[in-house]
mmCIF file of C-alpha atoms and ligand atoms in Angstrom:
data_model
loop_
_atom_site.group_PDB
_atom_site.id
_atom_site.type_symbol
_atom_site.label_atom_id
_atom_site.label_comp_id
_atom_site.label_asym_id
_atom_site.label_seq_id
_atom_site.Cartn_x
_atom_site.Cartn_y
_atom_site.Cartn_z
ATOM 1 C CA MET H 1 -27.304 65.395 155.257
ATOM 2 C CA LYS H 2 -23.910 64.767 156.839
ATOM 3 C CA VAL H 3 -22.901 66.902 159.819
ATOM 4 C CA PHE H 4 -19.248 67.659 160.661
ATOM 5 C CA GLU H 5 -17.806 69.510 163.623
ATOM 6 C CA THR H 6 -14.118 69.212 162.785
ATOM 7 C CA ILE H 7 -12.154 70.659 159.890
ATOM 8 C CA ASN H 8 -10.264 67.400 159.229
ATOM 9 C CA GLU H 9 -13.374 65.251 158.901
ATOM 10 C CA LEU H 10 -15.127 67.816 156.726
ATOM 11 C CA GLN H 11 -12.103 68.159 154.463
ATOM 12 C CA SER H 12 -11.628 64.388 153.955
ATOM 13 C CA HIS H 13 -15.282 64.124 152.958
ATOM 14 C CA LEU H 14 -15.148 67.111 150.572
ATOM 15 C CA ASP H 15 -11.737 66.201 149.084
ATOM 16 C CA ALA H 16 -13.133 62.855 147.933
ATOM 17 C CA LEU H 17 -16.186 64.526 146.362
ATOM 18 C CA ARG H 18 -14.048 67.172 144.634
ATOM 19 C CA GLU H 19 -11.662 64.528 143.280
ATOM 20 C CA SER H 20 -14.594 62.607 141.821
ATOM 21 C CA GLY H 21 -15.498 65.749 139.823
ATOM 22 C CA LYS H 22 -18.393 67.058 141.925
ATOM 23 C CA THR H 23 -18.945 70.825 142.135
ATOM 24 C CA ILE H 24 -19.173 72.259 145.627
ATOM 25 C CA GLY H 25 -21.399 75.209 146.535
ATOM 26 C CA PHE H 26 -21.142 76.932 149.905
ATOM 27 C CA VAL H 27 -23.474 79.052 152.040
ATOM 28 C CA PRO H 28 -21.798 80.454 155.194
ATOM 29 C CA THR H 29 -24.271 81.397 157.945
ATOM 30 C CA MET H 30 -24.469 82.168 161.642
ATOM 31 C CA GLY H 31 -27.611 80.037 162.024
ATOM 32 C CA ALA H 32 -31.099 81.179 163.131
ATOM 33 C CA LEU H 33 -32.052 80.372 159.579
ATOM 34 C CA HIS H 34 -35.007 82.102 157.911
ATOM 35 C CA ASP H 35 -36.415 81.952 154.388
ATOM 36 C CA GLY H 36 -33.715 84.333 153.152
ATOM 37 C CA HIS H 37 -31.014 81.783 154.068
ATOM 38 C CA ILE H 38 -33.108 78.916 152.714
ATOM 39 C CA GLN H 39 -33.410 80.701 149.372
ATOM 40 C CA LEU H 40 -29.583 80.957 149.237
ATOM 41 C CA VAL H 41 -29.372 77.235 149.988
ATOM 42 C CA LYS H 42 -31.938 76.344 147.310
ATOM 43 C CA THR H 43 -30.101 78.435 144.711
ATOM 44 C CA CYS H 44 -26.869 76.719 145.728
ATOM 45 C CA VAL H 45 -28.492 73.266 145.471
ATOM 46 C CA SER H 46 -29.780 74.084 141.961
ATOM 47 C CA GLN H 47 -26.299 75.091 140.738
ATOM 48 C CA ASN H 48 -23.956 72.565 142.404
ATOM 49 C CA ASP H 49 -23.613 68.817 142.991
ATOM 50 C CA VAL H 50 -22.853 69.298 146.690
ATOM 51 C CA THR H 51 -24.165 72.065 148.967
ATOM 52 C CA VAL H 52 -22.214 72.844 152.133
ATOM 53 C CA VAL H 53 -23.700 75.143 154.781
ATOM 54 C CA SER H 54 -21.733 76.331 157.797
ATOM 55 C CA ILE H 55 -23.308 77.498 161.035
ATOM 56 C CA PHE H 56 -20.794 79.410 163.115
ATOM 57 C CA VAL H 57 -21.540 82.417 165.310
ATOM 58 C CA ASN H 58 -18.300 84.253 164.664
ATOM 59 C CA PRO H 59 -17.397 86.116 167.872
ATOM 60 C CA ILE H 60 -14.762 88.352 166.268
ATOM 61 C CA GLN H 61 -17.254 90.116 163.987
ATOM 62 C CA PHE H 62 -19.379 91.402 166.886
ATOM 63 C CA ASN H 63 -18.325 94.838 168.038
ATOM 64 C CA ASN H 64 -21.271 94.856 170.450
ATOM 65 C CA PRO H 65 -21.119 92.053 173.086
ATOM 66 C CA GLU H 66 -24.882 92.396 173.668
ATOM 67 C CA ASP H 67 -25.533 91.494 170.000
ATOM 68 C CA LEU H 68 -23.271 88.429 170.319
ATOM 69 C CA ALA H 69 -25.097 87.297 173.472
ATOM 70 C CA LYS H 70 -28.504 87.803 171.828
ATOM 71 C CA CYS H 71 -27.577 86.017 168.605
ATOM 72 C CA PRO H 72 -30.040 83.070 168.597
ATOM 73 C CA ARG H 73 -28.580 79.515 168.637
ATOM 74 C CA THR H 74 -31.130 77.195 167.012
ATOM 75 C CA VAL H 75 -29.087 74.358 165.493
ATOM 76 C CA GLU H 76 -31.838 71.695 165.625
ATOM 77 C CA PRO H 77 -34.585 73.538 163.731
ATOM 78 C CA ASP H 78 -31.858 74.926 161.446
ATOM 79 C CA SER H 79 -30.720 71.360 160.570
ATOM 80 C CA GLU H 80 -34.287 70.339 159.737
ATOM 81 C CA LYS H 81 -34.752 73.327 157.438
ATOM 82 C CA LEU H 82 -31.426 72.628 155.721
ATOM 83 C CA GLU H 83 -32.229 68.971 155.206
ATOM 84 C CA SER H 84 -35.584 69.828 153.552
ATOM 85 C CA ALA H 85 -33.889 72.446 151.347
ATOM 86 C CA GLY H 86 -31.542 69.774 149.947
ATOM 87 C CA CYS H 87 -28.334 70.693 151.795
ATOM 88 C CA SER H 88 -25.839 67.807 151.654
ATOM 89 C CA VAL H 89 -23.256 68.833 154.265
ATOM 90 C CA LEU H 90 -23.586 70.904 157.445
ATOM 91 C CA PHE H 91 -20.446 72.210 159.160
ATOM 92 C CA THR H 92 -20.864 73.337 162.789
ATOM 93 C CA PRO H 93 -17.385 74.025 164.167
ATOM 94 C CA SER H 94 -16.727 75.164 167.731
ATOM 95 C CA GLU H 95 -14.933 78.412 168.483
ATOM 96 C CA LYS H 96 -11.795 76.432 169.431
ATOM 97 C CA GLU H 97 -11.915 74.598 166.100
ATOM 98 C CA MET H 98 -12.040 77.866 164.141
ATOM 99 C CA TYR H 99 -9.713 79.879 166.383
ATOM 100 C CA PRO H 100 -7.299 77.527 168.177
ATOM 101 C CA GLU H 101 -5.241 80.623 168.949
ATOM 102 C CA PRO H 102 -6.391 84.244 169.336
ATOM 103 C CA ASP H 103 -6.753 85.742 165.878
ATOM 104 C CA THR H 104 -4.430 88.587 164.875
ATOM 105 C CA THR H 105 -4.900 88.626 161.087
ATOM 106 C CA VAL H 106 -4.674 92.067 159.487
ATOM 107 C CA MET H 107 -7.278 92.648 156.785
ATOM 108 C CA GLU H 108 -7.501 95.409 154.193
ATOM 109 C CA PHE H 109 -10.461 96.110 151.915
ATOM 110 C CA GLY H 110 -9.348 99.171 149.936
ATOM 111 C CA GLY H 111 -11.469 101.593 151.994
ATOM 112 C CA LEU H 112 -14.731 99.694 151.380
ATOM 113 C CA GLU H 113 -14.818 98.884 155.090
ATOM 114 C CA LYS H 114 -14.505 102.504 156.269
ATOM 115 C CA VAL H 115 -17.949 103.828 155.242
ATOM 116 C CA MET H 116 -21.519 103.056 156.374
ATOM 117 C CA GLU H 117 -21.467 99.931 158.612
ATOM 118 C CA GLY H 118 -17.717 100.394 159.071
ATOM 119 C CA ARG H 119 -18.238 103.796 160.723
ATOM 120 C CA PHE H 120 -20.584 102.372 163.341
ATOM 121 C CA ARG H 121 -19.250 98.831 163.791
ATOM 122 C CA PRO H 122 -15.473 99.114 164.174
ATOM 123 C CA GLY H 123 -13.695 95.806 163.476
ATOM 124 C CA HIS H 124 -16.841 94.145 162.137
ATOM 125 C CA PHE H 125 -15.636 93.653 158.570
ATOM 126 C CA ARG H 126 -12.194 92.493 159.690
ATOM 127 C CA GLY H 127 -14.004 89.758 161.629
ATOM 128 C CA VAL H 128 -16.179 88.871 158.640
ATOM 129 C CA GLY H 129 -13.157 88.833 156.301
ATOM 130 C CA VAL H 130 -11.135 86.598 158.631
ATOM 131 C CA VAL H 131 -13.876 84.004 159.072
ATOM 132 C CA VAL H 132 -15.002 83.934 155.433
ATOM 133 C CA LYS H 133 -11.405 83.546 154.217
ATOM 134 C CA LYS H 134 -10.859 80.740 156.740
ATOM 135 C CA LEU H 135 -14.094 79.017 155.694
ATOM 136 C CA PHE H 136 -13.164 79.322 152.004
ATOM 137 C CA GLU H 137 -9.771 77.722 152.774
ATOM 138 C CA ILE H 138 -11.492 74.876 154.650
ATOM 139 C CA VAL H 139 -14.377 74.171 152.230
ATOM 140 C CA LYS H 140 -12.624 75.190 148.968
ATOM 141 C CA PRO H 141 -15.971 75.726 147.241
ATOM 142 C CA HIS H 142 -16.396 76.337 143.513
ATOM 143 C CA ARG H 143 -19.164 78.849 144.291
ATOM 144 C CA ALA H 144 -20.285 80.743 147.401
ATOM 145 C CA TYR H 145 -23.633 82.475 147.967
ATOM 146 C CA PHE H 146 -24.240 85.787 149.736
ATOM 147 C CA GLY H 147 -27.392 87.892 150.133
ATOM 148 C CA GLU H 148 -27.582 91.444 148.759
ATOM 149 C CA LYS H 149 -29.238 92.573 151.995
ATOM 150 C CA ASP H 150 -25.689 92.822 153.398
ATOM 151 C CA PHE H 151 -24.638 94.951 150.429
ATOM 152 C CA GLN H 152 -21.387 96.205 151.964
ATOM 153 C CA GLN H 153 -20.408 92.745 153.220
ATOM 154 C CA LEU H 154 -20.939 91.366 149.708
ATOM 155 C CA ALA H 155 -18.784 94.137 148.155
ATOM 156 C CA ILE H 156 -16.030 93.472 150.719
ATOM 157 C CA ILE H 157 -16.043 89.718 150.126
ATOM 158 C CA GLN H 158 -15.908 90.257 146.350
ATOM 159 C CA TYR H 159 -12.942 92.599 146.880
ATOM 160 C CA MET H 160 -11.162 90.105 149.172
ATOM 161 C CA VAL H 161 -11.633 87.249 146.696
ATOM 162 C CA ARG H 162 -10.244 89.379 143.831
ATOM 163 C CA LYS H 163 -7.339 90.761 145.868
ATOM 164 C CA LEU H 164 -6.250 87.429 147.397
ATOM 165 C CA GLU H 165 -7.060 85.510 144.198
ATOM 166 C CA ILE H 166 -9.199 83.015 146.070
ATOM 167 C CA PRO H 167 -10.510 80.556 143.459
ATOM 168 C CA VAL H 168 -14.230 80.841 144.215
ATOM 169 C CA GLU H 169 -17.096 82.387 142.272
ATOM 170 C CA ILE H 170 -19.195 84.697 144.450
ATOM 171 C CA ILE H 171 -22.905 84.525 143.605
ATOM 172 C CA PRO H 172 -24.923 87.523 144.860
ATOM 173 C CA CYS H 173 -28.563 86.684 145.676
ATOM 174 C CA ALA H 174 -31.485 89.130 145.857
ATOM 175 C CA THR H 175 -32.812 90.170 149.283
ATOM 176 C CA ILE H 176 -35.772 88.072 150.373
ATOM 177 C CA ARG H 177 -38.594 90.089 151.942
ATOM 178 C CA GLU H 178 -41.685 89.486 154.015
ATOM 179 C CA ALA H 179 -44.985 90.170 152.188
ATOM 180 C CA ASP H 180 -45.008 93.723 153.629
ATOM 181 C CA GLY H 181 -41.490 94.482 152.351
ATOM 182 C CA LEU H 182 -39.423 94.012 155.521
ATOM 183 C CA ALA H 183 -36.087 92.397 154.607
ATOM 184 C CA MET H 184 -35.784 88.978 156.237
ATOM 185 C CA SER H 185 -33.316 88.886 159.116
ATOM 186 C CA SER H 186 -32.846 86.756 162.206
ATOM 187 C CA ARG H 187 -33.094 90.037 164.150
ATOM 188 C CA ASN H 188 -36.755 90.466 163.106
ATOM 189 C CA MET H 189 -37.793 87.935 165.727
ATOM 190 C CA ARG H 190 -36.596 90.357 168.438
ATOM 191 C CA LEU H 191 -39.019 93.115 167.331
ATOM 192 C CA THR H 192 -42.012 93.929 169.541
ATOM 193 C CA ALA H 193 -45.448 93.931 167.870
ATOM 194 C CA GLU H 194 -45.309 97.752 167.526
ATOM 195 C CA GLN H 195 -41.784 97.708 166.089
ATOM 196 C CA ARG H 196 -42.733 94.906 163.677
ATOM 197 C CA THR H 197 -45.680 96.999 162.437
ATOM 198 C CA ALA H 198 -43.397 100.002 161.940
ATOM 199 C CA ALA H 199 -40.452 98.173 160.320
ATOM 200 C CA PRO H 200 -41.874 97.860 156.748
ATOM 201 C CA GLY H 201 -41.682 101.680 156.675
ATOM 202 C CA ILE H 202 -37.962 101.241 156.005
ATOM 203 C CA TYR H 203 -38.446 99.530 152.650
ATOM 204 C CA ALA H 204 -41.382 101.817 151.756
ATOM 205 C CA ALA H 205 -39.027 104.814 152.159
ATOM 206 C CA LEU H 206 -36.370 103.107 150.018
ATOM 207 C CA ILE H 207 -38.879 102.416 147.233
ATOM 208 C CA ASN H 208 -40.070 106.028 147.350
ATOM 209 C CA ALA H 209 -36.435 107.179 147.154
ATOM 210 C CA ARG H 210 -35.794 105.039 144.070
ATOM 211 C CA GLU H 211 -38.882 106.447 142.369
ATOM 212 C CA ASN H 212 -38.032 110.078 143.103
ATOM 213 C CA TYR H 213 -34.237 110.281 143.431
ATOM 214 C CA SER H 214 -33.716 112.433 140.339
ATOM 215 C CA TRP H 215 -35.602 115.339 141.995
ATOM 216 C CA PHE H 216 -32.949 115.564 144.712
ATOM 217 C CA ILE H 217 -29.215 115.834 145.124
ATOM 218 C CA PRO H 218 -27.777 112.713 146.896
ATOM 219 C CA SER H 219 -27.528 114.414 150.310
ATOM 220 C CA GLY H 220 -31.099 115.721 149.915
ATOM 221 C CA LEU H 221 -32.322 112.209 149.184
ATOM 222 C CA GLU H 222 -30.578 110.955 152.339
ATOM 223 C CA LYS H 223 -32.424 113.585 154.409
ATOM 224 C CA LEU H 224 -35.749 112.716 152.775
ATOM 225 C CA VAL H 225 -35.352 109.011 153.557
ATOM 226 C CA MET H 226 -34.321 109.733 157.125
ATOM 227 C CA THR H 227 -37.339 112.004 157.699
ATOM 228 C CA GLU H 228 -39.732 109.540 156.110
ATOM 229 C CA ILE H 229 -38.518 106.583 158.164
ATOM 230 C CA GLU H 230 -38.529 108.590 161.403
ATOM 231 C CA GLN H 231 -42.128 109.698 160.834
ATOM 232 C CA ASN H 232 -42.792 106.496 162.716
ATOM 233 C CA HIS H 233 -41.617 107.052 166.295
ATOM 234 C CA GLU H 234 -40.625 103.416 166.715
ATOM 235 C CA LEU H 235 -37.792 103.933 164.177
ATOM 236 C CA LYS H 236 -34.529 105.875 164.530
ATOM 237 C CA VAL H 237 -32.136 106.136 161.581
ATOM 238 C CA GLU H 238 -28.430 105.589 162.295
ATOM 239 C CA TYR H 239 -27.423 106.386 158.728
ATOM 240 C CA ALA H 240 -29.028 106.771 155.313
ATOM 241 C CA THR H 241 -26.262 106.908 152.717
ATOM 242 C CA VAL H 242 -26.266 107.243 148.961
ATOM 243 C CA ALA H 243 -23.109 105.639 147.575
ATOM 244 C CA ASN H 244 -21.431 104.542 144.387
ATOM 245 C CA ALA H 245 -22.600 100.904 144.145
ATOM 246 C CA VAL H 246 -19.083 99.729 143.187
ATOM 247 C CA THR H 247 -16.728 101.795 145.368
ATOM 248 C CA LEU H 248 -19.275 102.474 148.158
ATOM 249 C CA GLN H 249 -17.961 106.054 148.286
ATOM 250 C CA PRO H 250 -20.310 109.063 148.564
ATOM 251 C CA PHE H 251 -20.726 111.416 145.594
ATOM 252 C CA GLU H 252 -22.357 114.743 144.843
ATOM 253 C CA ASP H 253 -23.851 114.476 141.362
ATOM 254 C CA TRP H 254 -25.907 111.625 139.880
ATOM 255 C CA MET H 255 -24.019 112.164 136.592
ATOM 256 C CA ASP H 256 -20.738 111.148 138.276
ATOM 257 C CA VAL H 257 -21.554 107.483 138.914
ATOM 258 C CA GLU H 258 -22.832 104.661 136.760
ATOM 259 C CA HIS H 259 -24.620 102.731 139.542
ATOM 260 C CA ALA H 260 -25.870 104.100 142.849
ATOM 261 C CA VAL H 261 -27.148 102.370 145.965
ATOM 262 C CA LEU H 262 -28.963 103.728 149.004
ATOM 263 C CA CYS H 263 -28.115 101.932 152.261
ATOM 264 C CA VAL H 264 -29.738 102.438 155.655
ATOM 265 C CA ALA H 265 -29.283 101.262 159.229
ATOM 266 C CA VAL H 266 -32.287 101.827 161.473
ATOM 267 C CA PHE H 267 -32.926 101.131 165.138
ATOM 268 C CA ALA H 268 -36.299 99.763 166.176
ATOM 269 C CA GLY H 269 -35.758 100.032 169.916
ATOM 270 C CA LYS H 270 -32.508 98.117 170.495
ATOM 271 C CA VAL H 271 -32.838 96.058 167.318
ATOM 272 C CA ARG H 272 -30.627 97.329 164.525
ATOM 273 C CA LEU H 273 -31.951 96.639 161.023
ATOM 274 C CA ILE H 274 -30.158 97.257 157.725
ATOM 275 C CA ASP H 275 -31.533 97.432 154.215
ATOM 276 C CA ASN H 276 -30.638 98.893 150.823
ATOM 277 C CA ILE H 277 -31.940 99.556 147.335
ATOM 278 C CA ARG H 278 -30.204 100.102 144.026
ATOM 279 C CA LEU H 279 -31.308 103.491 142.720
ATOM 280 C CA TYR H 280 -30.072 102.876 139.153
HETATM 281 O O1 PAF V 1 -23.747 87.261 156.883
HETATM 282 C C1 PAF V 1 -23.457 86.485 157.832
HETATM 283 O O2 PAF V 1 -24.296 85.737 158.330
HETATM 284 C C2 PAF V 1 -22.039 86.473 158.370
HETATM 285 O O3 PAF V 1 -21.466 87.740 158.328
HETATM 286 C C3 PAF V 1 -21.126 85.436 157.671
HETATM 287 C C4 PAF V 1 -20.935 85.770 156.206
HETATM 288 C C5 PAF V 1 -21.732 84.045 157.814
HETATM 289 C C6 PAF V 1 -19.755 85.437 158.339
HETATM 290 O O4 PAF V 1 -19.836 85.096 159.683
#
């Protein structure tokens, strides 16, 4: 596995591979890699000649400075995991390399960024959009891989790629879960033993909602999920939202939308966890 810290060196390496007809797959990450990331990398390896992974903790997507400070930096174990998963190129730029000047890019996502996460994390999706666009321009991948756990992020990146006509195919990948259902996340390692025991209750409530949604109106289902999750006192729901799975907008009648998703953000102490399930 080759490791690059500068854009120029990475690009010379990738330009040569692209010119020789190799396909390039890309998995952007912020490091602290778990099996969810590794599954993205393995899928990428199986579909492309060259797999590029970036590790960059993107400061401009953190609306909460405490979250940025607590974001684990584990480049050495991450490199080992990537090497065993078959990654060919690792890109670990510094902040100065990515943002030589303060970033002022204006981003627009057709309203997708205003709901759910967008309501509670102002500026977050602008930061994600800026860095992912920049990384796409640097790596110029044929395909890029994103997990469905970050459902809204995925929808926003798909929108950005369509709108800006970025020539990359976005490949959504299913959420990877622990055996007890908890969605894998680098935040899980910050849970106390009690919070970790409680956290699978989030997915259990989502499964129950999918099985029983037709008995409720969407807002009733949101209340049910909230109550069920909060039955465990370790968990506090920030939002439980039923949305159109394409536009991410709320709706009132199941008959009005072709595909619906239920997204939640839940605090276990200070650790904020997100998850989602497609209802139909
Ligand atoms: O999902 C993430 O880890 C980040 O938001 C991403 C896509 C790597 C951009 O920093």
